[in-house]
PDB file of C-alpha atoms and ligand atoms in Angstrom:
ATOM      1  CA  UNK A   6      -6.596 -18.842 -12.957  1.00  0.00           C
ATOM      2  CA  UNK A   7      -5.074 -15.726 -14.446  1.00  0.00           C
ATOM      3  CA  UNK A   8      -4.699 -17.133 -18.167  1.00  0.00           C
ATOM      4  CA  UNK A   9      -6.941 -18.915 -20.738  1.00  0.00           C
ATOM      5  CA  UNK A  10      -6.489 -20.929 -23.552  1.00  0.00           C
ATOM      6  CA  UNK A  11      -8.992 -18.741 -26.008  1.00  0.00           C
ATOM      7  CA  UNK A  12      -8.280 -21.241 -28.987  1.00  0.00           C
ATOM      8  CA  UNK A  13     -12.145 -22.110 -29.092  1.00  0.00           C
ATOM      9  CA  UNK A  14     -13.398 -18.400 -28.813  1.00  0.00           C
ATOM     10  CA  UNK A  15     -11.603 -17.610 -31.671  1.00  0.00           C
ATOM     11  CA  UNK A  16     -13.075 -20.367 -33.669  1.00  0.00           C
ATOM     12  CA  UNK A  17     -16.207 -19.011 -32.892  1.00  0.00           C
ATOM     13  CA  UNK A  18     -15.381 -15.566 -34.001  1.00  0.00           C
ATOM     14  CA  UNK A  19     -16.432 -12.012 -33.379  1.00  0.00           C
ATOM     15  CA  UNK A  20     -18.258 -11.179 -30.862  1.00  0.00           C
ATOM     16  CA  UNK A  21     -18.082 -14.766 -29.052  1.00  0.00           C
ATOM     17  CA  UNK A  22     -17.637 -14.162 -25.334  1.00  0.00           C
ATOM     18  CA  UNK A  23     -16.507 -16.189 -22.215  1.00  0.00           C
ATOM     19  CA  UNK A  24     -16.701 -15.250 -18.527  1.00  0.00           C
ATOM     20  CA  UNK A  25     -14.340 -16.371 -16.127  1.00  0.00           C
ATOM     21  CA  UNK A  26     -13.124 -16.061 -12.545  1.00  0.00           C
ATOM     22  CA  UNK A  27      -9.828 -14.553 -12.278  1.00  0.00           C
ATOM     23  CA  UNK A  28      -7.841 -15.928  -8.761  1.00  0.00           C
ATOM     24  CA  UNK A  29      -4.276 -16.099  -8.509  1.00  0.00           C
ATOM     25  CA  UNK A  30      -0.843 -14.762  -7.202  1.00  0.00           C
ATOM     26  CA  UNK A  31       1.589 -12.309  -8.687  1.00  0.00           C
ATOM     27  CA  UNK A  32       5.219 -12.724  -8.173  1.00  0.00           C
ATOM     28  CA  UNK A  33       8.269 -10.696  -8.982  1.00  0.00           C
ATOM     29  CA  UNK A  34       5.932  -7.225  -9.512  1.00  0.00           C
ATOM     30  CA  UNK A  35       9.197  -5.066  -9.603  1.00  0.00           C
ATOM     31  CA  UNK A  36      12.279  -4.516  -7.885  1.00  0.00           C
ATOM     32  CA  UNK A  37      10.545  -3.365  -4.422  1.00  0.00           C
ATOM     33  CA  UNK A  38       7.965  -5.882  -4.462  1.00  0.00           C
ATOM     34  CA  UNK A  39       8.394  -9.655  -4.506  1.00  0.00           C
ATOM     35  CA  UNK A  40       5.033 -10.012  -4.454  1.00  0.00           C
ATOM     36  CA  UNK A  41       2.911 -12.044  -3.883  1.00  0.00           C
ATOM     37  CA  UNK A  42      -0.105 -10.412  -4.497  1.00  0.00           C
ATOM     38  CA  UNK A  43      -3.646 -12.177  -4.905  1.00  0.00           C
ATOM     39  CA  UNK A  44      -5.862 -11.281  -7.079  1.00  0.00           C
ATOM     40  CA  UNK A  45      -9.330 -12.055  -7.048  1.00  0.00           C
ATOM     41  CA  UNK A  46     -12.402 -11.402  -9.559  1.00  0.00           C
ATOM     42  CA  UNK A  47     -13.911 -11.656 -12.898  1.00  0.00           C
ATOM     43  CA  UNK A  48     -13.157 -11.258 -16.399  1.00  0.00           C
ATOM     44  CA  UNK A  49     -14.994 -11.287 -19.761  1.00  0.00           C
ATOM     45  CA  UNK A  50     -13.211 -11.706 -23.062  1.00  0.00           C
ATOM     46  CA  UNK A  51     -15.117 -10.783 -26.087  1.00  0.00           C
ATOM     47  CA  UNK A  52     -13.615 -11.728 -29.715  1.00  0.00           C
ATOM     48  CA  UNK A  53     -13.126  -8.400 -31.779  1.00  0.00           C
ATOM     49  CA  UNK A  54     -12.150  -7.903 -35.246  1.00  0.00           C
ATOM     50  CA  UNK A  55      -8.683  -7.931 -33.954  1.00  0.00           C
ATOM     51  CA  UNK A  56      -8.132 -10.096 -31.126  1.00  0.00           C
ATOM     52  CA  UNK A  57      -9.686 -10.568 -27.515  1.00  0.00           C
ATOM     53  CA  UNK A  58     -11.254  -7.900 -25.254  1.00  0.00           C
ATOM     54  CA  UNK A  59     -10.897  -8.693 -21.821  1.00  0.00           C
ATOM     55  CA  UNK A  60     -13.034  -6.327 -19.316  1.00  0.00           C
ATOM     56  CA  UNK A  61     -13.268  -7.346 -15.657  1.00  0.00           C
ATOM     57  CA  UNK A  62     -12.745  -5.963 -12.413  1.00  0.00           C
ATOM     58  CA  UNK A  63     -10.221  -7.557 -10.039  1.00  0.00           C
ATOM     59  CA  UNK A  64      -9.320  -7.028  -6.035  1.00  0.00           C
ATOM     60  CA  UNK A  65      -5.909  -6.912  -5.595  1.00  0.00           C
ATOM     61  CA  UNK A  66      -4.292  -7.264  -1.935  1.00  0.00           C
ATOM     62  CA  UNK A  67      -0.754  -5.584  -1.646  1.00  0.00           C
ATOM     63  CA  UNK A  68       1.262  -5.096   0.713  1.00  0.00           C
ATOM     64  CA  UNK A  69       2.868  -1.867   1.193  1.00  0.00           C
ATOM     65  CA  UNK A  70       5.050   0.032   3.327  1.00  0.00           C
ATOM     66  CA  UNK A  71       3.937   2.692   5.772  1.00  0.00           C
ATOM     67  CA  UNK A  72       6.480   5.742   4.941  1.00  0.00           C
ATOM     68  CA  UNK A  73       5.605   6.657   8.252  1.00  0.00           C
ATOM     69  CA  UNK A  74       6.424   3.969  10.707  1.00  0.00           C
ATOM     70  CA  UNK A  75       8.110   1.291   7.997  1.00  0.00           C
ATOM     71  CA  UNK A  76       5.368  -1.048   8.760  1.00  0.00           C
ATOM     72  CA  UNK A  77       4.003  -3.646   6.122  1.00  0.00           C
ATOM     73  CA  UNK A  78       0.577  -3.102   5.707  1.00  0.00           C
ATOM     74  CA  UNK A  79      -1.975  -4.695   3.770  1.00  0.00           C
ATOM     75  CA  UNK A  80      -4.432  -2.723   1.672  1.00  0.00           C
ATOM     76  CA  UNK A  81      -6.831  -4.161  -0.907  1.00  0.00           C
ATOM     77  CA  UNK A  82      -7.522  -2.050  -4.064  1.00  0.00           C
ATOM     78  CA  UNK A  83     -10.038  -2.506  -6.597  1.00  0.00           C
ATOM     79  CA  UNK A  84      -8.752  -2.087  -9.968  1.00  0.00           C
ATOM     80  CA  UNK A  85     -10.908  -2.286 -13.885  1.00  0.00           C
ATOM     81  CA  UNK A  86      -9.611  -3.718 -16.144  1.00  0.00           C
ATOM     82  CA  UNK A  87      -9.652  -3.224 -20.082  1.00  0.00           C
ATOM     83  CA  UNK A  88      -7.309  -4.299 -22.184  1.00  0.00           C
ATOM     84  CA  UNK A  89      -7.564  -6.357 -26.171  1.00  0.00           C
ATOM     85  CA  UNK A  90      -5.445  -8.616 -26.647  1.00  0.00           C
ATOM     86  CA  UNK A  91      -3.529 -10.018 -29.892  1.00  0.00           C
ATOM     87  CA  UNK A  92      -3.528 -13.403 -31.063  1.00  0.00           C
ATOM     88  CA  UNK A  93       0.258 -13.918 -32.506  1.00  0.00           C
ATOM     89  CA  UNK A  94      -0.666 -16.467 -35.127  1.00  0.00           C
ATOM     90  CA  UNK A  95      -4.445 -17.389 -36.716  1.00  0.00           C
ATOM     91  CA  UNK A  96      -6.348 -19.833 -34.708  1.00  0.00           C
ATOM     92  CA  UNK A  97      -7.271 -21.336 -38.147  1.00  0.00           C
ATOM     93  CA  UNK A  98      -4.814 -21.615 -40.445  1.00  0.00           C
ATOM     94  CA  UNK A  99      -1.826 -21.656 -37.656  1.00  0.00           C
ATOM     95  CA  UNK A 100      -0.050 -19.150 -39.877  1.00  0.00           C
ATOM     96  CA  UNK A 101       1.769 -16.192 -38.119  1.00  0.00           C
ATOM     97  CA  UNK A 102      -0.278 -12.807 -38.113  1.00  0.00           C
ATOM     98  CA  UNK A 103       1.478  -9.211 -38.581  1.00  0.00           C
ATOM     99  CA  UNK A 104       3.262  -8.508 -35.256  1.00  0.00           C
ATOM    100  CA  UNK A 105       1.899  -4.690 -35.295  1.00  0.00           C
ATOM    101  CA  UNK A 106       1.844  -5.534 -31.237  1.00  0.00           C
ATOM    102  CA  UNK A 107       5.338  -6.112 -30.790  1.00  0.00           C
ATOM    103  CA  UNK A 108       6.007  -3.088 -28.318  1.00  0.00           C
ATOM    104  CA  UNK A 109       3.042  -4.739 -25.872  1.00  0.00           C
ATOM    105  CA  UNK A 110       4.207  -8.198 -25.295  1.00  0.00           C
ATOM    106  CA  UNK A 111       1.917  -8.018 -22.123  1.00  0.00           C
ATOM    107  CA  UNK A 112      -1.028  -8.324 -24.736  1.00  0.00           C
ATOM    108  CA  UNK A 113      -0.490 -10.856 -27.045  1.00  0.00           C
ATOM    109  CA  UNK A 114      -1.834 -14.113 -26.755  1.00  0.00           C
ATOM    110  CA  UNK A 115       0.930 -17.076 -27.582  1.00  0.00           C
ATOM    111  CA  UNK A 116       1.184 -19.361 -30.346  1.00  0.00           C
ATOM    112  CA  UNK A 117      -0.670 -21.982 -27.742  1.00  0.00           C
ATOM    113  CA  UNK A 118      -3.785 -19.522 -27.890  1.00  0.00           C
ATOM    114  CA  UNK A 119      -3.187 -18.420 -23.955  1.00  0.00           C
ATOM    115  CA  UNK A 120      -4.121 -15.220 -22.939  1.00  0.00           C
ATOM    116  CA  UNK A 121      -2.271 -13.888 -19.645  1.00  0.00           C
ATOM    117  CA  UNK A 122      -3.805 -11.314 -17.409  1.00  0.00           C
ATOM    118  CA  UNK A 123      -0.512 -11.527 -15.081  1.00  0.00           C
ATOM    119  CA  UNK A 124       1.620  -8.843 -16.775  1.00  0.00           C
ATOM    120  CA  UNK A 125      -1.532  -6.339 -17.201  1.00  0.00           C
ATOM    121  CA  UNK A 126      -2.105  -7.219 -13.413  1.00  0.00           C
ATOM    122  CA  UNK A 127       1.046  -6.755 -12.485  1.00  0.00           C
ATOM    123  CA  UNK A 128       1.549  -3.066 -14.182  1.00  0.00           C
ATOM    124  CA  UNK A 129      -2.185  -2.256 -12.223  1.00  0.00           C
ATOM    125  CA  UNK A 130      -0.369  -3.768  -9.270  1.00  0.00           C
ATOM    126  CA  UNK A 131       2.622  -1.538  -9.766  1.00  0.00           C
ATOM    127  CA  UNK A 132       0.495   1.534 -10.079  1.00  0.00           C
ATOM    128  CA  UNK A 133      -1.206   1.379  -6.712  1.00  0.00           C
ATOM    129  CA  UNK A 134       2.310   0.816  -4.891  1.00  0.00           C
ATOM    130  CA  UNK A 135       4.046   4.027  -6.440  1.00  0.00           C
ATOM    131  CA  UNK A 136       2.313   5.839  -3.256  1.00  0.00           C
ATOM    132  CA  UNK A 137       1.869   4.314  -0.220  1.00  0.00           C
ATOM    133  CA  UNK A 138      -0.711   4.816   2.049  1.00  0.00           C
ATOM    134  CA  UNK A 139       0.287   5.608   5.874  1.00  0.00           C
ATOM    135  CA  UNK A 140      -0.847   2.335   8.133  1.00  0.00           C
ATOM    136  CA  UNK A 141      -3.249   4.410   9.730  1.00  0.00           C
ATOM    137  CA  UNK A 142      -4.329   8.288   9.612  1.00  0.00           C
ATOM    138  CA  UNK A 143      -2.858   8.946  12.997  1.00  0.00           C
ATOM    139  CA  UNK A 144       0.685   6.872  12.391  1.00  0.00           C
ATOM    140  CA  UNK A 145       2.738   8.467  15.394  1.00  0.00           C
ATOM    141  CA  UNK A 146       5.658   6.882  13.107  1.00  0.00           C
ATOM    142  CA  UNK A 147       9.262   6.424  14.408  1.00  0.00           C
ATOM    143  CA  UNK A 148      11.100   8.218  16.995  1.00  0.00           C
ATOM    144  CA  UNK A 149      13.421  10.224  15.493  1.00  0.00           C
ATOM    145  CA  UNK A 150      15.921  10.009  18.295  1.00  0.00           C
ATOM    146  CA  UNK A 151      16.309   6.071  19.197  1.00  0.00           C
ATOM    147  CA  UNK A 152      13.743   4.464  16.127  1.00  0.00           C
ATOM    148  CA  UNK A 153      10.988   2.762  18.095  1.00  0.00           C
ATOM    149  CA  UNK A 154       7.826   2.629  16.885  1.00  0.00           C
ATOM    150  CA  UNK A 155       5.335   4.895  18.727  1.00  0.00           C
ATOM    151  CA  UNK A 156       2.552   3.786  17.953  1.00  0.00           C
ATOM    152  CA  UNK A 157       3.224   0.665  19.991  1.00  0.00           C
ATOM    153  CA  UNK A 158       6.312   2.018  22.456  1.00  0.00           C
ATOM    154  CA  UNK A 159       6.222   5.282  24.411  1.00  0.00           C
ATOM    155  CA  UNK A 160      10.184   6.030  24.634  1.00  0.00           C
ATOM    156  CA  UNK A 161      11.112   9.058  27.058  1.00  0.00           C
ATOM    157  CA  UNK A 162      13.444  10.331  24.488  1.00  0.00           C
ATOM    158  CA  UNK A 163      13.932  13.949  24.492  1.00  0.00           C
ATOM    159  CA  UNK A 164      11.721  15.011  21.524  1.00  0.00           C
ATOM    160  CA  UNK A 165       9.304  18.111  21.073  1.00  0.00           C
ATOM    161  CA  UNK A 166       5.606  16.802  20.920  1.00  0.00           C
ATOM    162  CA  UNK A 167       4.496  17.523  17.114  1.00  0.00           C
ATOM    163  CA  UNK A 168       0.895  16.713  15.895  1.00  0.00           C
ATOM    164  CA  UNK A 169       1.841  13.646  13.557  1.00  0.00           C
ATOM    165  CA  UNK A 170       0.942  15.226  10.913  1.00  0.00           C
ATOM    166  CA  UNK A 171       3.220  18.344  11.198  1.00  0.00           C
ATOM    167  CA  UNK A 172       5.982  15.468  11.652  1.00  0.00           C
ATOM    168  CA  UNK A 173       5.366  14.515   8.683  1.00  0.00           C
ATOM    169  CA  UNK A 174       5.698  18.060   7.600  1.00  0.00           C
ATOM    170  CA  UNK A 175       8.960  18.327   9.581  1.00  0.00           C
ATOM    171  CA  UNK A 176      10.205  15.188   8.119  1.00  0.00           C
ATOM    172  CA  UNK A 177       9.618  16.392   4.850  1.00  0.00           C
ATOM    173  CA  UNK A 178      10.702  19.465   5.267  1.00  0.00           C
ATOM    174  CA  UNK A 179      14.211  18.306   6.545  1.00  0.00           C
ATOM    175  CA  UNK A 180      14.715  15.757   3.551  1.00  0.00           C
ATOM    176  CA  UNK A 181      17.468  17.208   1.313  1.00  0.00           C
ATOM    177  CA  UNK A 182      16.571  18.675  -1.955  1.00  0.00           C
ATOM    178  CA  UNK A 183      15.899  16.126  -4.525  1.00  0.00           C
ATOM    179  CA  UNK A 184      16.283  16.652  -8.059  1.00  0.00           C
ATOM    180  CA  UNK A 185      12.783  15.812  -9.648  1.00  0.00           C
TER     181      UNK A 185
HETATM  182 ZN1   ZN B 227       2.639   3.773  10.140  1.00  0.00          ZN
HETATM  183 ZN1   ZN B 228      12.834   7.443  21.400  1.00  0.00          ZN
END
């Protein structure tokens, strides 16, 4: 599960805690990645004067593209997480409560008292795929000339032998100017 109903903690009021194992999939985590990615770990929400605390640690597994050799990889990452969430109306009376958290609709918790880790996740999630990790240090990556992999196929196209990592340099280096 990667939401809670949190209806009881906040009868119980501040400083009432719960601890609960996060597991799940992410869908949909932007426009390059469909997703899904699992999640897997632990979260404890703490009531505060203001809402929910939630502090946990999670292990995410994404897939991501070697910018090498185009190959999906899968990498793990290991991401904390700390985030308070607002309740949208009071747990108690079941009247509607300021909505000073408007601009963070990622953090409030629903007028059914469920708190969702999935956006927060997915913005984590998004942060560890902005740069991709090569498949492995030594990626030969693709020949330049006919665009087999060599790390798995030896072509006998006409290429100078570079140290992969001065391709990469080369590749870069060749890439047309892009504004920043
Ligand atoms: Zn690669
Ligand atoms: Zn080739």
């Amino acid at each position: 599960m990667l939401a809670f109903n949190v209806a009881q903690l906040l009868k119980e009021g501040i400083g009432a805690t719960r601890r609960y194992e996060l597991a799940g999939e992410l869908y949909d985590i932007d426009e390059h990645n469909p997703g899904p990615v699992s999640v897997q770990g632990h979260i404890q929400l703490i009531v505060t004067p203001e809402g929910v605390l939630a502090i946990g640690e999670a292990e995410l597994s994404l897939i991501t593209v070697c910018p090498r050799c185009l190959t999906l990889t899968e990498s793990r990452v290991t991401v904390e997480i700390e985030e308070e969430f607002y309740p949208v109306i009071d747990v108690v009376s079941g009247r509607p409560l300021p909505d000073d958290h408007d601009d963070e609709p990622e953090l409030l918790i629903d007028e059914r008292h469920t708190l969702d880790l999935s956006e927060v996740l997915k913005q984590y999630a998004v942060a560890h795929t902005l740069k991709p990790a090569v498949c492995r240090p030594d990626c030969a990556g693709l020949c330049p000339v006919c665009g087999e992999n060599r790390n798995f196929v030896s072509c006998s196209c006409e290429t100078r032998e570079l140290d992969p990592r001065l391709a990469a340099l080369a590749q870069l280096l060749e890439e047309p100017d892009t504004e920043e």
